Short mmCIF file of C-alpha atoms in Angstrom, two decimals:
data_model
loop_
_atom_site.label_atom_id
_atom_site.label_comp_id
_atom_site.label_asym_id
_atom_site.label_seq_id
_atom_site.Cartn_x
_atom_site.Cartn_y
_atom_site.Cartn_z
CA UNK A 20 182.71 106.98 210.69
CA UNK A 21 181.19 103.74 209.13
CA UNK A 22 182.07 101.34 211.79
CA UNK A 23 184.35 100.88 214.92
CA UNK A 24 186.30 97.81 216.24
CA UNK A 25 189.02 96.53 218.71
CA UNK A 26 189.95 97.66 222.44
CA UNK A 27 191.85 100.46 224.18
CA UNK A 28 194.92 101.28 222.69
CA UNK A 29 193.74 99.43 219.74
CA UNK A 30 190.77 100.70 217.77
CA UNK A 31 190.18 99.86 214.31
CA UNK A 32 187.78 102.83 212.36
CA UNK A 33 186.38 102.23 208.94
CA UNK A 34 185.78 105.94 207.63
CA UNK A 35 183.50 106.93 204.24
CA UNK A 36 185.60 109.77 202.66
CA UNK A 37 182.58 111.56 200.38
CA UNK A 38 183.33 112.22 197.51
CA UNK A 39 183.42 116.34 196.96
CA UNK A 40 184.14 115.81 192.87
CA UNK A 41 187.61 117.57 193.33
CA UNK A 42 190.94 116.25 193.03
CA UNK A 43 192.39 118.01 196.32
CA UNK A 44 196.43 117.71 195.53
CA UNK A 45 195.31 120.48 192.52
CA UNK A 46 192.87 122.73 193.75
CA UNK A 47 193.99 126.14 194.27
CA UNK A 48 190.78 127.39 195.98
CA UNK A 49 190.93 130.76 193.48
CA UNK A 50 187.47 130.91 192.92
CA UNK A 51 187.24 130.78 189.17
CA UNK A 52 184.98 127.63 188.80
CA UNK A 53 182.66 129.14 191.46
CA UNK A 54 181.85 132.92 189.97
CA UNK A 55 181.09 130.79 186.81
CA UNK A 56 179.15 128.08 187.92
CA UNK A 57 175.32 128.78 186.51
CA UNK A 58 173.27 126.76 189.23
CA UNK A 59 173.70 129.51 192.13
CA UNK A 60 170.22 128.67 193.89
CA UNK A 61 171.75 126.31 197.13
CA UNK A 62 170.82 127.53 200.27
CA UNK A 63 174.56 128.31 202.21
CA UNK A 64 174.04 125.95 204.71
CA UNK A 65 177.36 127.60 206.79
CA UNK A 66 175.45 130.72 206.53
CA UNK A 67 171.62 129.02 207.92
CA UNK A 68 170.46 129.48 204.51
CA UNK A 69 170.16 133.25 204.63
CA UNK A 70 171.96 133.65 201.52
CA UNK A 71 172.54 131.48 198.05
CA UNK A 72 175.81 129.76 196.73
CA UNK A 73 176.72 127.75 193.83
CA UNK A 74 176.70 124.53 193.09
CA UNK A 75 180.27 124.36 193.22
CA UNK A 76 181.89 126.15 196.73
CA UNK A 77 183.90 126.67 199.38
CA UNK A 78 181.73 125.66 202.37
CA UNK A 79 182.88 128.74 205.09
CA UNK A 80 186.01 130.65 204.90
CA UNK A 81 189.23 129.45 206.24
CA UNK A 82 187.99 126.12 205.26
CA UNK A 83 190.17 123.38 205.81
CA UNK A 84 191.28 122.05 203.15
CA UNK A 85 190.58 125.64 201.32
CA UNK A 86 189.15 123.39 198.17
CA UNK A 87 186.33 123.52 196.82
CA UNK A 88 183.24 120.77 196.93
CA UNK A 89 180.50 120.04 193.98
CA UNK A 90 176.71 119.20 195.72
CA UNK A 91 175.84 116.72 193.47
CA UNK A 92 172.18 117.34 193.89
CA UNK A 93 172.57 120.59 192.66
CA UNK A 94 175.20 119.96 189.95
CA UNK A 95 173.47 120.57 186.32
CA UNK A 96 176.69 118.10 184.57
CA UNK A 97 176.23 115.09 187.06
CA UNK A 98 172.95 115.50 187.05
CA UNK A 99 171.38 115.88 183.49
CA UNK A 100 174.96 115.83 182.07
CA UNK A 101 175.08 119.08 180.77
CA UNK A 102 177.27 122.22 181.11
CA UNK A 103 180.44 121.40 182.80
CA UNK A 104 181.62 124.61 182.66
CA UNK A 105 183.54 124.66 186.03
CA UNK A 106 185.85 122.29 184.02
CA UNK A 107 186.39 124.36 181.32
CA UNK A 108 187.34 127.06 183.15
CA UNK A 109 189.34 125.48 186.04
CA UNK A 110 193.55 126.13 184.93
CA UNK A 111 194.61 123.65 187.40
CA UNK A 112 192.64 120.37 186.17
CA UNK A 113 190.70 119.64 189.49
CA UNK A 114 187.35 118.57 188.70
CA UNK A 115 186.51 115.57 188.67
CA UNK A 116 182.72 114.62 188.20
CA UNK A 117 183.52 110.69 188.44
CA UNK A 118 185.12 110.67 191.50
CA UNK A 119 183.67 107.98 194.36
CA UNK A 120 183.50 107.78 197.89
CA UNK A 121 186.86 106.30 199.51
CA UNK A 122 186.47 103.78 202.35
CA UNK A 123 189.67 104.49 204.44
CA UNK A 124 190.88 102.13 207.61
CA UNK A 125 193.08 103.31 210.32
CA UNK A 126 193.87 102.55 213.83
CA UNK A 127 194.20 104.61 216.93
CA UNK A 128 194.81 104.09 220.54
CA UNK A 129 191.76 106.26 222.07
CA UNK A 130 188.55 107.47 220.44
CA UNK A 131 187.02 111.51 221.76
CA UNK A 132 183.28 111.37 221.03
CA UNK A 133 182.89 115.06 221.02
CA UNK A 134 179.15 115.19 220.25
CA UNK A 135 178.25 119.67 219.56
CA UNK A 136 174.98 120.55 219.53
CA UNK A 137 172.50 122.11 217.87
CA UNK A 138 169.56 124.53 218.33
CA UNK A 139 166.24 122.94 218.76
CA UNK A 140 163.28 123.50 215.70
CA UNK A 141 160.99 125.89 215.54
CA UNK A 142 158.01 124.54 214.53
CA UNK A 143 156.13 123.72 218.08
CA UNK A 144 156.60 127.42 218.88
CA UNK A 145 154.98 128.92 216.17
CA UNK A 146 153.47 131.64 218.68
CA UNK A 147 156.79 133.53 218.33
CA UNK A 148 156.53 133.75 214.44
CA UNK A 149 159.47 132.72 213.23
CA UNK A 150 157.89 130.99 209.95
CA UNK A 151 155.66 133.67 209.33
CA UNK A 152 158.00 136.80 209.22
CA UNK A 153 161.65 137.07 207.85
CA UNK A 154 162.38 139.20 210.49
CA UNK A 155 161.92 137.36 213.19
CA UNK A 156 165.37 135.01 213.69
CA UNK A 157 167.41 133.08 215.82
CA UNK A 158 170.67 133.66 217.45
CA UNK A 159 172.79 131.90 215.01
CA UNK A 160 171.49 133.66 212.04
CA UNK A 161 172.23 137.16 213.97
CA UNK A 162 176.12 135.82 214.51
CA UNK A 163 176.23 135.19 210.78
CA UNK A 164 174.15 138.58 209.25
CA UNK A 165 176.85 140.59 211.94
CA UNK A 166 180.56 138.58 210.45
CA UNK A 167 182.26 139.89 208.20
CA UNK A 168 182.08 136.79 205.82
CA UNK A 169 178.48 136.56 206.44
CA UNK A 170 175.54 137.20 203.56
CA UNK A 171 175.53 141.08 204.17
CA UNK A 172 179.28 141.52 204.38
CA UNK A 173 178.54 142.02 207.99
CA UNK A 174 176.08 145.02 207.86
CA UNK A 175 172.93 144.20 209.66
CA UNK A 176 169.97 144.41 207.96
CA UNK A 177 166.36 144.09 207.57
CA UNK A 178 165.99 140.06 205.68
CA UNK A 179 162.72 140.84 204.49
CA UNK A 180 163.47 144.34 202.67
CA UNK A 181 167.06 144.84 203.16
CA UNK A 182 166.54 148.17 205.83
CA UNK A 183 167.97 149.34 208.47
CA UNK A 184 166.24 148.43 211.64
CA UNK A 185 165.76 150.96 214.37
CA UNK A 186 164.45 148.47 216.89
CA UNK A 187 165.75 144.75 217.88
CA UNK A 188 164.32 142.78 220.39
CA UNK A 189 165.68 139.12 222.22
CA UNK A 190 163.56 136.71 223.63
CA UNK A 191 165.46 134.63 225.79
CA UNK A 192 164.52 131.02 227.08
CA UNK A 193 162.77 130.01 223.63
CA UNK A 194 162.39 126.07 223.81
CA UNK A 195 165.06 125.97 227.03
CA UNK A 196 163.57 125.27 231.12
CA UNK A 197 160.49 124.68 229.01
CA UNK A 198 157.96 122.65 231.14
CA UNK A 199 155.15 122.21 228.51
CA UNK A 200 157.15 119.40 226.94
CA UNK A 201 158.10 121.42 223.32
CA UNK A 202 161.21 122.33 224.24
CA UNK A 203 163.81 121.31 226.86
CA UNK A 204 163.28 121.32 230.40
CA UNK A 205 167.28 122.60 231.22
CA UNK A 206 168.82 126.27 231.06
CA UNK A 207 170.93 125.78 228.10
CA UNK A 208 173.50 127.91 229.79
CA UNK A 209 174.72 130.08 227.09
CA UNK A 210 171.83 131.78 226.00
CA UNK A 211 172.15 135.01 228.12
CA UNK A 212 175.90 135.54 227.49
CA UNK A 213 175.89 135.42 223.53
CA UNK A 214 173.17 137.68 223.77
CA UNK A 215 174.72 140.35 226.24
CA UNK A 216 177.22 139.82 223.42
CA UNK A 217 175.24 140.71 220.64
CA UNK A 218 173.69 143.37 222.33
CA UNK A 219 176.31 144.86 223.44
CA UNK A 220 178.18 144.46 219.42
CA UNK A 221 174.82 146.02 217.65
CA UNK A 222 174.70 149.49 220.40
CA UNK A 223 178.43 149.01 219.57
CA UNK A 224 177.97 149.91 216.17
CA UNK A 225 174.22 151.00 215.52
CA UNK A 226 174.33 153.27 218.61
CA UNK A 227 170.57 154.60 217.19
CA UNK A 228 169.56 150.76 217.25
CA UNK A 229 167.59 150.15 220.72
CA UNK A 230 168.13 146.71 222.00
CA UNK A 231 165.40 144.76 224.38
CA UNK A 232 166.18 141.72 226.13
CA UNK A 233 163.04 139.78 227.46
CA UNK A 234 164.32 137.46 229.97
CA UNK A 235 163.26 135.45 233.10
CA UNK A 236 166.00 135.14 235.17
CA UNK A 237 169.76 135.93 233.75
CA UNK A 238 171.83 133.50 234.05
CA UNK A 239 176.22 133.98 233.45
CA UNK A 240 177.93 130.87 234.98
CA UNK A 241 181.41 131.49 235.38
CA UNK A 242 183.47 134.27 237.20
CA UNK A 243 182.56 138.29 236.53
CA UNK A 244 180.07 137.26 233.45
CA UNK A 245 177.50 138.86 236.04
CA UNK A 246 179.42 142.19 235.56
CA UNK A 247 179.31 141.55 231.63
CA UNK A 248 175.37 141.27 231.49
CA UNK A 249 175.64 144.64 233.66
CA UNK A 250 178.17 146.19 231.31
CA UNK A 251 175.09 145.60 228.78
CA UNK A 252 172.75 147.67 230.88
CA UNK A 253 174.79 150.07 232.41
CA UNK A 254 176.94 151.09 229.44
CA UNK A 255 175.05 150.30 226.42
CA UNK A 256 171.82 150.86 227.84
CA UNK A 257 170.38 147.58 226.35
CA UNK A 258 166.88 147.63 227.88
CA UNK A 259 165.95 144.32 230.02
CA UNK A 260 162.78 143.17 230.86
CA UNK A 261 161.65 140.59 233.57
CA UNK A 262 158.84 138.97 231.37
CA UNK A 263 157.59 136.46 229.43
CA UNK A 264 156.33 136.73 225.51
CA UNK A 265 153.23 135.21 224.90
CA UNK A 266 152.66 136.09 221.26
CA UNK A 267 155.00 137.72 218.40
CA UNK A 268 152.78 139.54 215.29
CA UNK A 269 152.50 141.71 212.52
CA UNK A 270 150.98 145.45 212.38
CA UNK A 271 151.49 148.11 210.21
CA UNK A 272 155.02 146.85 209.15
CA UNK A 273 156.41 146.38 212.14
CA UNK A 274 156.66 143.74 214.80
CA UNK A 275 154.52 143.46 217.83
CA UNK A 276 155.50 141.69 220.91
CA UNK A 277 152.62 141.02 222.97
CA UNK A 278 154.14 139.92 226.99
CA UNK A 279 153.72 139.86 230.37
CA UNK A 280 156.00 142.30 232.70
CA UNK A 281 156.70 139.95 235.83
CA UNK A 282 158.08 143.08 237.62
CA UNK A 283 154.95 145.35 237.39
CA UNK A 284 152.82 142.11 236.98
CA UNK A 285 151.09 144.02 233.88
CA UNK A 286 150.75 143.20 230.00
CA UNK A 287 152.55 145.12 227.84
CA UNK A 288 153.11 145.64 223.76
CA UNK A 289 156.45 146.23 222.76
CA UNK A 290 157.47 147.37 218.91
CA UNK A 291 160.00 146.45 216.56
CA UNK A 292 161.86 145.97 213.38
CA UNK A 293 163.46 142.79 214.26
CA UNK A 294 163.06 139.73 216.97
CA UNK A 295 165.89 137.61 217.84
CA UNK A 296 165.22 134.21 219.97
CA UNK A 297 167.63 132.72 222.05
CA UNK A 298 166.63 128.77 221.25
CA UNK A 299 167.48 125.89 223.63
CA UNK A 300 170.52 124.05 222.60
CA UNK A 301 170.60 119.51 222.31
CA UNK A 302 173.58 117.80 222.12
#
């Protein structure tokens, strides 16, 4: 959205249609131009950049439109003008490397700002290790290694060799009721749901996986989500822990998690293969 004018019941929106270098009223979406394309080293931005795709893609799928896009950054032919072999091989004429943005105008009577959100950086709590070890992740790229359409097919993995782990641990509250002034100083709400979830999915199907949960208080808003956080415990036999870590490292190939037990006020190491944090959420 370029620019917005007029009054209720009367709003004029000017709207920049990118250009995605595909003529939409032909493409198929079969695939060929993309198990072609040579330039396969963009990160898959649908998939948090745990995996490559080419130049020429599909963002996620059941895309809508199912057509593909061209990054032009990436694109060898627009470019350096060279190759242009998505072209040669597409049977249904689609590609089109001259294509513009379209500025489009229309008018509607009410406007919904719905404004998402997104997880906070990383990079002010570098304690937990998260740019030091592959293995240490966030939330969102556990949902995508554990679908189906994610970069493993949906078999979770190891991302720095590939293995299987035998050990995952959660940190809840990275980043959210953070009073140090890094992170945000709210409960982000859904934190301690999606991870019941995914605990609950990986003893689901790893039943030799054990699953920690580091948490300070758990919080499920909303009618019997208490029970679901105790289905975790008391059927899975997902292991939570009252405490707080202070310091994620490496040792002997494996993961240490260096906290504080607020139960049996005591300091504790924990071990494991993988670390999953729970980050705090902006709109």
């Amino acid at each position: 959205v370029e620019k917005v004018s007029g009054f209720v019941g009367n709003f004029k929106a000017t709207i920049r249609k990118k250009a995605r270098y595909i003529n939409t009223d032909l493409c198929t979406g079969c695939g060929d131009c993309m198990s072609k394309c040579p330039s396969k080293k963009g990160k898959n931005e649908f998939n948090c950049g745990l995996n490559n795709r080419p130049a020429i893609y599909i963002p996620f799928a059941q895309a809508i439109p199912n057509v593909a896009v061209i990054d032009p950054v990436q694109c060898i032919k627009i470019t350096k003008d060279k190759c242009g072999l998505c072209q040669t091989v597409c049977s249904a004429k689609a590609i089109d490397y001259k294509q513009q943005d379209e500025i489009i105008e229309r008018e509607y009577g009410a406007i919904v700002a719905a404004t998402g959100y997104k997880p906070i950086k990383l990079d002010k709590f570098d304690e937990y290790g998260y740019s030091q070890s592959k293995d240490v992740i966030t939330s969102l790229e556990l949902e995508r290694l554990m679908n189906a359409a994610g970069p493993t097919g949906g078999k979770l993995v190891k991302p720095s060799d590939g293995s299987h782990p035998h050990t995952i641990t959660f940190i809840q509250c990275v980043g959210s009721r953070d009073i140090s002034g890094r992170g945000k100083c709210y409960c982000s709400k859904i934190c301690c749901m999606y991870t019941a979830k995914h605990a609950m999915l990986i003893r689901d199907k790893y039943p030799d996986v054990n699953v920690n949960v580091f948490y300070i208080d758990v919080r499920t808003p909303g009618k019997n989500y208490d029970e679901f956080y105790r289905r975790a415990v008391e059927e899975y036999n997902v292991n939570y822990i009252k405490g707080q870590v202070g310091k994620v490292y490496e040792s002997d190939g494996h993961l240490v998690l260096q906290a504080s037990d607020l139960l049996n006020n005591e300091q504790i190491l924990v071990n494991s293969d993988m670390v999953v944090l729970a980050t705090a959420i902006e709109a």
